[in-house]
Amino acid sequence: MVSMKKLTISERTIPFALLLTCIIAYGLLIPWLGFYWDDWPYIWFAKTLGASGFADVFSHDRPFLALIYSINLPILGTNPIIWQIFALLWRWLATLTFWKSFRLLWPERPHQALWAALLFAVYPGFSQQWISVIYSEAFIILTAFLASLGLMMAVLRKKIPFWPGTLAAVLLSIFNLFSTEYFFGLELLRPLLIFWIISESTSDWKTGIKKTSLQWIPYGIVLVVFTIWRVFFFQSNNYQISAMESLAATPQATMVELLKTLASNFVLGGWLAWNQIFSPPNALEFQILTTRLFWMVVLAVFIFSVVYLLRVRISEEPSKEETDLPEKWGWQVAFLGVLALLTGGIPFWIANLPLTLTFPWNRFTLALMMGSCYLLVGLAEVFIRTSRQKVILLSILVSLAAGWQFYNANTYRREWEQNKDFFWQLGWRIPGLKPNTLLLTHEFPFKSYSDNSLTAPINWMYAPDFKGREMPYMLNYLSVRLKNSLPSAKPNQPVEQTYRALTFHGNTSNSVALYMNTGECLKVMDPVFTNADSVPDLPYKMEPAISISNLSLIEINTENPVTPPPQYFPEPEHTWCYYYEKADLARQKGDWQEAARLGQEAIDKGFVPNKPNEWMVMIEAFVHVQNWKQANKLTEGSYATRPELRPALCALWERAVADDQSEKAKKNLTYIKAYISCGKPVESGDR
């Protein structure tokens, strides 16, 4: 029997070890994940415009990126699981390429290359892996950049022929720079990497600089050409080079601001990104299933990392000289890490874009991943004595980061479920919608969806056969659009908005106001039934939209009521919000018998709302059908729970009994008005 001390693992397993790490961190929940953020628009563009349409989609900001989408989207289709797997594979390929480039830069540091690759695989600063359509392409570009560095170093080390290797490296550099600006700053490190490799074979630094300059010429030409094109010939609508104007106007202040920003990016990417893994949400609440799964992932990755890193045997072991001087090499790689963190943030400073760890701005940390991993490995070499201690520390970081990423994956899983509920509630309440309708809301309680991203599936849902460039529906978040792309919420104002290659033409008088708070049902707002009085916590920016909300745009008697695309959103179980939406639709039709029936069925099944204001549609229905017992009971309960509903409840009863002159109606109205003190203003103590 082989003892554990003699058990070794072949270095040929390294790619599979990195793949396993990526699967545990990002892939365990793939069957329950979907599309997020800008995934939706690009999937919809592929459906409506076809592959050729992406030239127009990206014409205003990244014209060369159209090539990737025009190839990948038709091939991969519209299945979110396929896209999640595709994104995971490219995360793994980027990690493999990073590992290979590390090996080529420091061939006598194979174990450190593996450590860095594991850290790279689970880097916690970037937490948007599951926005698969968008970031599979980002990792394709990152892989191209890293492969360009690797091929360049392989040429310098004479592992591949000069001309084919250099040509391939230059082409990959062109592909990287012209596809996106994300990794522009990291290109500035290329001369240093060339110099380090050349200096290994020459002690004369002047000769080294001369040889470095000659080797860098083709890459330098690409960098200069891209910079001239981007600064002088192509100004992106979304990514303006605002720093250039500031530099010309106030050069000293701008340079100081640059240094501050880059230093902040260094701290964020090198320290704060990793610091967050030590305090994941609910990390000590073991009764929560997510917490238990989190710690299972952490424990599994930790055990795997320790065993694997201690047992893997790499044929190209460090030389004695390198082993005796770990601090010297450690400071070198840490220095490169610092430079990579500083230069990685340059593109975002130039465009005046915030680089933070919050969504969606943490997408820019993609450019900091490489530098952060260099820095951590370098510091480990400098300050930690034994190899075993380094392995344990790095395994702790890798395992906690993998758990952190798994936790993030679960938040995306929940968002997909909430997205399903939202679209089904929308379909239940609005079975049809007239074209050229503007949908207005403050904002929906989704972290990973904006109004722009939700506009695409709304059009898909209400106009499934749409083709062309004049899109029929547009969703606007008033929190960001009002007084910007939506100049006013006054009636009769024309609205024209662009949506990449498409346009929307509408009018503020052809608007429907929607509101949805966390844990509540979707509400169609209007001046009479569902307004600021009946939704007391309504954000103030919603209020202008209520007065122009035109419910006649809703096709309430359509023969073919819409449903969300079933391949993404199978119909959920009918719980409270189903009955609320259907009852509210019945109220709009004036079918009070149906609204009351739905209300009673919900009560009989034990469903209750999270907020008492959602009882109001049922209360009004019960008043209309003269079910006084239920109407009074629900009114009393709603008022007792939320006294600020008094004005809305009073208006509801006055409205509901206006055409009922019976004695019972008058008696119950008198009772309710006395019970909830109609006419009395709501006092601050009631809130």
XYZ file of C-alpha atoms in Angstrom:
687
model
C 0.000 0.000 0.000
C 1.364 3.441 -0.971
C 1.852 5.772 2.004
C 0.563 9.328 1.870
C 4.116 10.610 2.236
C 5.101 8.934 -1.033
C 1.922 9.841 -2.887
C 2.584 12.396 -5.620
C 0.412 14.013 -8.273
C 1.585 14.632 -11.804
C 1.902 18.178 -13.096
C -0.206 17.107 -16.076
C -3.214 17.302 -13.756
C -2.804 21.076 -13.240
C -5.282 22.097 -15.991
C -7.867 19.720 -14.492
C -7.215 21.054 -10.984
C -7.827 24.596 -12.220
C -10.975 23.467 -14.029
C -12.279 21.751 -10.900
C -11.664 24.919 -8.897
C -13.609 26.980 -11.449
C -16.485 24.486 -11.472
C -16.812 24.531 -7.672
C -16.643 28.320 -7.501
C -18.867 29.144 -10.486
C -20.574 26.081 -11.876
C -22.501 24.283 -9.144
C -25.665 26.356 -9.625
C -25.568 26.623 -13.435
C -28.829 24.643 -13.969
C -30.710 27.287 -11.952
C -29.132 30.397 -13.484
C -30.322 32.548 -16.366
C -29.654 35.816 -18.178
C -28.715 39.038 -16.378
C -28.074 42.699 -17.088
C -27.052 43.239 -20.741
C -27.342 39.531 -21.536
C -31.011 40.114 -22.313
C -30.531 42.872 -24.927
C -27.818 40.975 -26.797
C -29.832 37.766 -26.880
C -32.826 39.775 -28.132
C -30.706 41.611 -30.731
C -29.580 38.244 -32.093
C -33.238 37.201 -32.360
C -34.525 40.392 -33.969
C -31.545 41.719 -35.963
C -29.547 38.593 -36.730
C -25.766 38.289 -36.744
C -25.307 41.129 -39.228
C -27.154 43.538 -36.946
C -24.356 43.593 -34.372
C -22.328 45.916 -36.577
C -24.967 48.569 -35.845
C -25.393 47.497 -32.202
C -21.745 48.306 -31.416
C -21.166 51.069 -33.941
C -21.237 53.798 -31.286
C -18.775 52.410 -28.737
C -16.906 49.192 -29.637
C -17.316 48.462 -33.366
C -14.785 45.599 -33.411
C -16.583 43.796 -30.588
C -19.412 43.085 -33.033
C -17.307 40.335 -34.595
C -17.313 38.211 -31.423
C -21.065 38.506 -30.857
C -21.968 37.971 -34.501
C -20.126 34.629 -34.344
C -20.943 33.381 -30.847
C -24.606 34.307 -30.514
C -25.843 32.465 -33.628
C -23.792 29.397 -32.659
C -24.657 29.226 -28.959
C -28.296 30.278 -29.313
C -30.538 31.458 -26.504
C -30.181 28.752 -23.855
C -28.826 30.324 -20.633
C -27.288 27.056 -19.429
C -25.156 26.828 -22.574
C -24.011 30.395 -22.055
C -23.174 29.756 -18.396
C -21.034 26.758 -19.379
C -19.404 28.796 -22.149
C -18.519 31.589 -19.706
C -17.141 29.073 -17.220
C -14.936 27.495 -19.887
C -13.496 30.864 -20.855
C -12.837 31.693 -17.210
C -10.867 28.455 -17.056
C -9.035 29.148 -20.332
C -8.084 32.626 -19.102
C -6.743 31.030 -15.915
C -4.766 28.447 -17.904
C -3.299 31.180 -20.100
C -2.350 33.231 -17.053
C -0.629 30.170 -15.575
C 1.280 29.515 -18.801
C 2.380 33.146 -19.106
C 3.612 33.075 -15.486
C 5.617 29.925 -16.239
C 7.202 31.606 -19.268
C 8.075 34.753 -17.317
C 9.569 32.839 -14.394
C 10.205 29.253 -15.572
C 12.048 28.348 -12.355
C 9.027 29.240 -10.218
C 6.529 26.528 -11.241
C 4.881 26.157 -7.830
C 4.390 29.900 -7.493
C 2.825 29.915 -10.960
C 0.276 27.369 -9.768
C -0.440 29.391 -6.626
C -1.024 32.522 -8.705
C -3.272 30.638 -11.128
C -5.484 29.347 -8.301
C -5.813 32.872 -6.918
C -6.581 34.150 -10.414
C -9.300 31.527 -10.876
C -11.312 32.720 -7.857
C -10.363 36.429 -7.713
C -13.146 37.920 -5.564
C -13.006 41.518 -6.805
C -14.967 40.520 -9.901
C -18.354 39.058 -8.965
C -20.258 39.161 -12.266
C -19.161 35.840 -13.756
C -22.772 34.725 -14.237
C -23.649 37.581 -16.591
C -22.589 35.006 -19.101
C -23.230 36.568 -22.513
C -21.315 39.705 -21.590
C -18.423 38.288 -19.621
C -17.741 35.202 -21.678
C -16.678 37.737 -24.301
C -14.656 39.676 -21.709
C -12.761 36.527 -20.762
C -12.169 35.732 -24.442
C -10.489 39.132 -24.761
C -8.554 38.701 -21.498
C -7.368 35.299 -22.711
C -6.222 36.893 -25.963
C -4.226 39.510 -24.045
C -2.589 36.910 -21.786
C -1.897 34.649 -24.779
C -0.257 37.574 -26.555
C 2.073 38.036 -23.578
C 2.741 34.298 -23.448
C 3.583 34.009 -27.134
C 5.857 37.040 -26.895
C 7.746 35.475 -23.990
C 7.899 32.100 -25.735
C 9.545 33.860 -28.693
C 12.036 35.578 -26.387
C 12.897 32.258 -24.760
C 13.250 30.671 -28.224
C 10.561 28.084 -27.520
C 8.754 28.952 -30.778
C 9.960 30.483 -34.086
C 10.305 34.274 -34.087
C 8.116 35.361 -37.001
C 5.072 33.104 -36.525
C 5.124 33.654 -32.759
C 5.518 37.429 -33.039
C 2.830 37.707 -35.714
C 0.376 35.715 -33.583
C 1.213 37.785 -30.490
C 0.737 41.057 -32.387
C -2.578 39.920 -33.874
C -3.839 38.961 -30.422
C -2.739 42.361 -29.096
C -4.692 44.040 -31.903
C -7.730 41.922 -31.096
C -7.475 42.807 -27.406
C -7.046 46.565 -27.801
C -9.594 47.158 -30.534
C -12.264 44.957 -28.913
C -12.353 46.769 -25.569
C -10.330 49.307 -23.628
C -10.327 47.258 -20.424
C -6.756 45.957 -20.744
C -5.191 48.983 -22.419
C -3.257 49.938 -19.266
C -1.768 46.472 -18.871
C -0.207 46.755 -22.337
C 2.159 49.310 -20.807
C 3.801 46.468 -18.847
C 4.954 44.677 -21.992
C 8.340 46.498 -22.335
C 9.204 45.661 -18.723
C 8.487 41.968 -19.265
C 10.651 41.986 -22.387
C 13.482 43.717 -20.507
C 13.378 41.215 -17.629
C 13.704 38.245 -19.950
C 16.431 39.855 -22.068
C 18.383 40.930 -18.972
C 18.749 37.267 -17.986
C 21.238 36.832 -20.812
C 22.954 40.237 -20.738
C 24.447 42.206 -17.849
C 24.724 45.479 -19.763
C 21.530 47.405 -19.119
C 22.100 49.679 -22.119
C 22.251 46.683 -24.408
C 19.179 45.303 -22.651
C 17.216 48.496 -23.258
C 18.243 48.543 -26.924
C 17.175 44.941 -27.456
C 13.955 45.566 -25.525
C 13.116 48.531 -27.772
C 13.633 46.460 -30.907
C 11.497 43.607 -29.597
C 8.737 45.985 -28.485
C 8.480 47.883 -31.803
C 5.610 45.839 -33.338
C 3.600 45.958 -30.108
C 4.384 49.633 -29.645
C 3.112 50.405 -33.136
C -0.164 48.640 -32.342
C -0.502 50.558 -29.066
C 0.213 53.924 -30.694
C -2.139 53.292 -33.617
C -4.937 52.262 -31.256
C -4.369 55.312 -29.046
C -4.457 57.725 -32.005
C -7.567 56.056 -33.410
C -9.333 56.074 -30.050
C -8.421 59.639 -29.092
C -8.690 61.461 -32.406
C -10.866 59.413 -34.758
C -13.370 57.461 -32.705
C -15.144 58.973 -29.729
C -17.419 56.469 -28.002
C -20.824 57.697 -26.895
C -20.618 55.622 -23.705
C -16.895 55.905 -22.885
C -15.738 59.454 -23.427
C -12.057 60.269 -22.926
C -12.877 63.021 -20.449
C -9.495 63.022 -18.713
C -7.780 64.475 -21.793
C -9.849 67.641 -21.555
C -9.067 67.971 -17.852
C -5.371 67.373 -18.498
C -5.296 70.184 -21.047
C -7.208 72.597 -18.802
C -5.650 71.832 -15.382
C -2.639 69.567 -15.874
C -1.265 69.726 -12.335
C -4.588 69.062 -10.592
C -5.428 66.329 -13.079
C -2.142 64.523 -12.485
C -2.654 64.692 -8.726
C -6.127 63.253 -9.194
C -4.674 60.515 -11.395
C -2.192 59.507 -8.700
C -4.942 59.448 -6.075
C -7.210 57.371 -8.286
C -4.540 54.846 -9.195
C -3.501 54.530 -5.551
C -7.141 53.921 -4.646
C -7.389 51.264 -7.353
C -4.248 49.620 -5.980
C -5.757 49.380 -2.505
C -9.104 48.222 -3.865
C -7.778 45.557 -6.206
C -4.875 44.387 -4.086
C -6.390 44.413 -0.596
C -10.084 45.289 -0.325
C -11.111 42.767 -2.980
C -9.629 39.970 -0.858
C -10.651 41.487 2.444
C -14.351 40.990 1.654
C -13.987 37.186 1.613
C -13.404 37.206 5.380
C -16.879 38.561 6.114
C -19.411 36.969 3.734
C -23.090 37.692 4.509
C -24.768 35.235 6.905
C -21.452 33.419 7.377
C -22.354 32.419 10.941
C -26.085 31.770 10.498
C -25.832 28.010 10.168
C -29.581 27.449 10.138
C -29.646 28.972 6.643
C -29.047 26.424 3.878
C -26.955 28.878 1.855
C -24.592 29.326 4.788
C -24.124 25.594 5.216
C -23.433 25.183 1.497
C -20.982 28.079 1.652
C -18.932 26.391 4.366
C -19.092 23.049 2.561
C -17.576 24.705 -0.517
C -14.922 26.432 1.588
C -13.978 23.201 3.374
C -13.892 21.137 0.169
C -11.706 23.648 -1.689
C -9.400 24.076 1.303
C -8.779 20.339 1.670
C -8.325 19.933 -2.068
C -5.934 22.905 -2.314
C -3.734 21.834 0.601
C -3.470 18.220 -0.536
C -2.967 19.106 -4.178
C -0.397 21.857 -3.657
C 1.646 19.730 -1.258
C 1.568 16.610 -3.439
C 1.869 17.952 -6.978
C 5.335 17.335 -8.391
C 6.550 19.534 -11.212
C 9.491 18.331 -13.284
C 11.016 21.772 -13.706
C 11.884 22.371 -10.038
C 13.486 25.603 -8.765
C 17.239 25.907 -8.949
C 19.290 26.149 -5.748
C 20.033 29.798 -6.443
C 16.348 30.627 -6.729
C 15.504 28.600 -3.629
C 18.099 30.444 -1.572
C 16.856 33.884 -2.563
C 13.055 33.826 -2.297
C 12.880 37.395 -0.959
C 14.648 38.841 -4.019
C 12.257 37.174 -6.426
C 9.314 37.922 -4.132
C 10.004 41.646 -4.227
C 10.329 41.472 -8.002
C 6.961 39.834 -8.557
C 5.334 42.041 -5.913
C 6.716 45.078 -7.748
C 5.194 43.811 -10.984
C 1.911 43.284 -9.146
C 1.913 46.881 -7.915
C 2.615 48.173 -11.424
C -0.131 45.989 -12.880
C -2.623 47.254 -10.307
C -1.685 50.862 -11.023
C -1.651 50.634 -14.813
C -4.727 48.383 -14.902
C -6.891 51.249 -13.671
C -5.727 53.808 -16.253
C -8.516 53.212 -18.838
C -11.210 53.856 -16.261
C -9.554 56.986 -14.950
C -9.298 58.293 -18.517
C -13.042 57.728 -19.028
C -13.881 59.065 -15.546
C -15.559 55.781 -14.595
C -15.737 54.676 -10.952
C -13.855 51.515 -10.048
C -15.473 50.023 -6.953
C -16.408 46.623 -5.533
C -20.143 47.243 -5.971
C -22.296 46.227 -8.917
C -21.957 47.121 -11.763
C -18.648 48.961 -11.367
C -16.700 45.960 -10.089
C -16.584 44.765 -13.698
C -13.511 46.963 -14.095
C -11.583 44.818 -11.610
C -11.046 42.407 -14.506
C -8.056 44.593 -15.325
C -6.728 44.248 -11.758
C -6.863 40.454 -11.457
C -3.376 39.818 -12.794
C -1.701 42.443 -10.629
C -3.499 41.337 -7.486
C -2.343 37.726 -7.904
C 1.244 38.756 -8.641
C 1.264 40.913 -5.532
C -0.110 38.230 -3.208
C 2.316 35.559 -4.393
C 5.233 37.982 -4.137
C 4.346 38.998 -0.593
C 3.940 35.364 0.395
C 7.473 34.686 -0.857
C 8.884 37.641 1.056
C 7.170 37.255 4.417
C 6.342 33.548 4.836
C 9.200 31.197 5.557
C 8.250 27.646 4.686
C 6.552 26.210 1.640
C 3.989 24.444 3.821
C 2.993 27.716 5.503
C 2.606 29.374 2.111
C 0.426 26.532 0.874
C -1.845 26.732 3.926
C -2.222 30.517 3.666
C -2.917 30.428 -0.066
C -5.360 27.548 0.411
C -7.262 29.627 2.963
C -7.496 32.518 0.492
C -8.503 30.286 -2.417
C -11.129 28.383 -0.409
C -12.734 31.496 1.088
C -12.745 33.188 -2.315
C -14.345 30.110 -3.900
C -17.002 30.163 -1.171
C -17.499 33.881 -1.759
C -18.032 33.286 -5.461
C -20.457 30.433 -4.736
C -22.372 32.793 -2.453
C -22.519 35.344 -5.276
C -23.777 32.649 -7.628
C -26.645 32.004 -5.243
C -27.645 35.679 -5.296
C -27.854 35.432 -9.083
C -29.975 32.297 -8.732
C -32.390 34.210 -6.503
C -32.448 37.145 -8.944
C -33.429 34.778 -11.758
C -36.302 33.462 -9.632
C -37.398 37.027 -8.861
C -37.167 37.840 -12.557
C -39.490 34.923 -13.304
C -41.986 36.160 -10.710
C -41.813 39.697 -12.107
C -42.554 38.701 -15.683
C -45.382 36.383 -14.725
C -46.954 39.074 -12.560
C -46.580 41.491 -15.461
C -48.307 39.035 -17.786
C -51.101 38.270 -15.310
C -51.813 41.974 -14.767
C -51.169 43.245 -18.316
C -52.296 40.506 -20.752
C -51.786 42.806 -23.728
C -50.222 46.216 -24.309
C -50.645 48.668 -27.147
C -47.486 49.497 -29.130
C -45.482 52.655 -28.495
C -46.108 52.414 -24.770
C -43.597 53.859 -22.331
C -43.383 51.976 -19.039
C -42.319 54.100 -16.074
C -41.156 53.104 -12.621
C -38.836 54.410 -9.940
C -36.728 51.254 -10.210
C -37.371 47.579 -9.629
C -35.780 45.707 -6.707
C -33.280 43.853 -8.877
C -29.550 44.212 -8.416
C -28.561 42.606 -11.700
C -31.125 44.204 -14.024
C -31.486 47.785 -15.201
C -34.316 49.398 -17.138
C -32.278 49.009 -20.327
C -31.722 45.309 -19.723
C -35.396 44.648 -18.877
C -36.613 46.559 -21.932
C -35.454 43.708 -24.187
C -37.453 40.862 -22.578
C -40.497 43.151 -22.247
C -40.415 43.687 -26.019
C -39.811 39.968 -26.516
C -42.840 39.211 -24.349
C -45.329 41.706 -25.826
C -44.048 41.674 -29.416
C -42.581 38.186 -29.940
C -42.541 38.530 -33.723
C -41.002 41.994 -33.798
C -38.526 42.733 -36.565
C -37.192 46.116 -37.559
C -35.626 49.136 -35.911
C -38.630 50.943 -34.332
C -39.183 49.064 -31.112
C -42.679 49.146 -29.588
C -41.947 49.331 -25.848
C -39.490 51.085 -23.562
C -38.951 50.875 -19.801
C -37.532 53.883 -17.981
C -36.280 54.068 -14.408
C -37.289 57.523 -13.240
C -34.488 57.426 -10.671
C -31.919 57.749 -13.471
C -33.815 58.812 -16.631
C -35.984 61.685 -15.428
C -34.485 64.982 -16.602
C -31.892 63.044 -18.601
C -33.028 60.868 -21.499
C -36.597 61.513 -20.283
C -36.705 65.318 -19.989
C -40.100 65.501 -18.309
C -42.936 63.437 -16.861
C -45.560 66.000 -17.868
C -48.349 64.871 -20.212
C -48.127 65.172 -23.981
C -44.338 65.259 -24.181
C -42.738 63.416 -27.112
C -40.231 60.716 -26.176
C -37.455 59.523 -28.465
C -34.798 57.186 -27.109
C -32.124 55.043 -28.714
C -31.550 51.439 -27.745
C -28.268 50.529 -29.359
C -29.298 49.903 -33.000
C -33.004 50.495 -32.304
C -35.133 53.521 -31.468
C -38.295 54.094 -29.481
C -40.785 56.836 -30.303
C -43.556 57.515 -27.840
C -45.318 60.118 -25.757
C -45.554 60.628 -22.015
C -49.344 60.484 -22.332
C -48.919 56.936 -23.639
C -47.332 55.721 -20.429
C -48.134 53.062 -17.861
C -46.648 53.495 -14.387
C -45.462 50.373 -12.568
C -44.153 49.899 -9.060
C -42.666 46.902 -7.288
C -40.992 46.920 -3.902
C -38.975 44.101 -2.366
C -41.253 41.272 -1.233
C -44.366 42.889 -2.718
C -46.463 42.350 -5.820
C -46.122 44.348 -9.006
C -48.524 47.295 -9.034
C -49.988 49.151 -11.972
C -50.309 52.732 -10.744
C -53.094 55.154 -11.619
C -54.533 58.389 -10.172
C -57.655 56.734 -8.678
C -57.117 53.181 -7.457
C -53.420 52.645 -6.835
C -51.696 55.916 -6.057
C -49.451 57.592 -3.490
C -52.130 57.257 -0.774
C -52.540 53.522 -1.258
C -48.763 52.917 -1.485
C -47.468 55.003 1.445
C -43.772 54.145 0.925
C -43.781 55.236 -2.697
C -40.522 56.965 -3.764
C -41.153 60.595 -4.548
C -39.886 60.253 -8.127
C -42.751 57.828 -8.844
C -45.435 60.383 -8.141
C -45.179 62.379 -11.420
C -45.704 59.158 -13.385
C -48.974 58.309 -11.608
C -50.886 61.274 -13.029
C -49.967 60.308 -16.620
C -50.429 56.556 -16.226
C -52.856 55.607 -18.978
C -54.536 52.280 -18.208
C -56.416 52.334 -21.520
C -53.153 51.199 -23.123
C -53.616 47.846 -21.387
C -55.522 45.411 -23.598
C -57.662 43.805 -20.920
C -59.804 41.622 -23.187
C -57.173 40.356 -25.596
C -57.870 36.956 -27.137
C -54.220 35.947 -26.824
C -52.922 37.028 -23.408
C -49.159 37.194 -23.298
C -46.998 34.879 -21.271
C -43.263 35.129 -20.568
C -41.100 33.007 -22.886
C -41.687 29.491 -21.477
C -38.156 28.318 -22.255
C -36.945 30.753 -19.589
C -39.885 31.178 -17.261
C -42.139 28.185 -16.600
C -45.282 29.336 -14.831
C -44.775 29.457 -11.059
C -47.172 28.238 -8.415
C -50.189 30.505 -7.973
C -49.670 32.217 -4.633
C -50.749 35.591 -3.289
C -49.406 37.763 -6.125
C -51.258 35.716 -8.750
C -54.555 36.484 -7.034
C -53.597 40.109 -6.489
C -52.708 40.702 -10.160
C -55.769 38.876 -11.476
C -58.071 40.684 -9.048
C -56.553 44.037 -10.019
C -57.123 43.196 -13.694
C -60.724 42.250 -12.909
C -61.123 45.563 -11.093
C -59.934 47.408 -14.209
C -62.517 45.471 -16.247
C -65.196 46.389 -13.720
C -65.794 42.701 -12.999
C -66.220 42.978 -9.235
C -67.702 39.507 -8.903
C -64.528 37.988 -10.355
C -62.297 40.187 -8.207
C -64.220 39.153 -5.080
C -64.070 35.495 -6.082
C -60.304 35.697 -6.483
C -59.980 37.461 -3.146
C -62.020 34.831 -1.334
C -60.101 32.003 -3.006
C -56.797 33.541 -1.889
C -58.114 33.825 1.674
C -59.418 30.259 1.656
C -55.985 29.002 0.564
C -54.285 30.900 3.366
C -52.461 33.437 1.205
C -51.773 36.863 2.679
C -49.776 39.834 1.397
C -46.543 41.102 2.896
C -47.997 44.609 3.004
C -51.639 45.357 3.957
C -52.132 47.848 1.117
C -52.424 44.870 -1.237
C -55.715 43.971 0.466
C -57.290 47.109 -0.956
C -58.319 45.649 -4.301
C -60.007 42.790 -2.422
C -61.669 45.177 0.012
C -63.150 47.204 -2.814
C -64.384 44.058 -4.532
C -66.029 42.802 -1.318
C -67.757 46.161 -0.851
C -69.100 46.039 -4.405
C -70.532 42.543 -3.945
C -71.833 43.520 -0.472
C -69.684 41.048 1.435
C -69.619 43.440 4.364
C -68.061 41.004 6.812
C -64.934 40.466 4.759
C -64.734 44.121 3.682
C -64.926 45.365 7.280
C -62.528 42.747 8.614
C -59.865 43.470 6.005
C -60.288 47.237 6.375
C -59.895 47.044 10.156
C -56.811 44.837 9.842
C -55.185 46.992 7.185
C -55.748 50.170 9.169
C -54.480 48.615 12.398
C -51.294 47.503 10.652
C -50.709 50.643 8.576
C -52.625 53.691 9.899
C -51.181 55.811 7.071
C -53.538 53.927 4.731
C -56.443 55.917 6.211
C -56.855 58.382 3.272
C -56.769 55.562 0.723
C -59.223 53.387 2.687
C -61.633 56.270 3.175
C -61.516 57.131 -0.534
C -61.988 53.454 -1.419
C -65.184 53.128 0.650
C -66.637 56.416 -0.590
C -65.977 55.352 -4.173
C -67.230 51.787 -3.764
C -70.597 52.673 -2.191
C -71.259 55.746 -4.330
C -73.778 53.843 -6.475
C -75.167 51.760 -3.628
C -77.929 53.584 -1.781
C -78.961 50.624 0.356
C -79.214 50.960 4.108
C -76.519 48.321 4.634
C -74.129 50.248 2.435
C -74.766 53.493 4.325
C -74.516 51.739 7.677
C -71.212 50.046 6.861
C -69.776 53.239 5.375
C -70.697 55.153 8.520
C -69.096 52.453 10.667
C -65.840 52.416 8.706
C -65.576 56.198 8.596
C -65.926 56.305 12.356
C -63.605 53.329 12.946
C -60.692 54.701 10.952
C -61.464 58.398 11.600
C -61.956 59.481 7.989
C -61.229 63.162 7.584
C -58.613 63.167 10.326
C -55.111 63.891 9.023
C -52.483 61.192 9.391
C -50.216 62.113 12.271
C -46.492 61.432 12.356
C -47.018 59.041 15.236
C -49.146 56.843 12.975
C -46.226 56.146 10.709
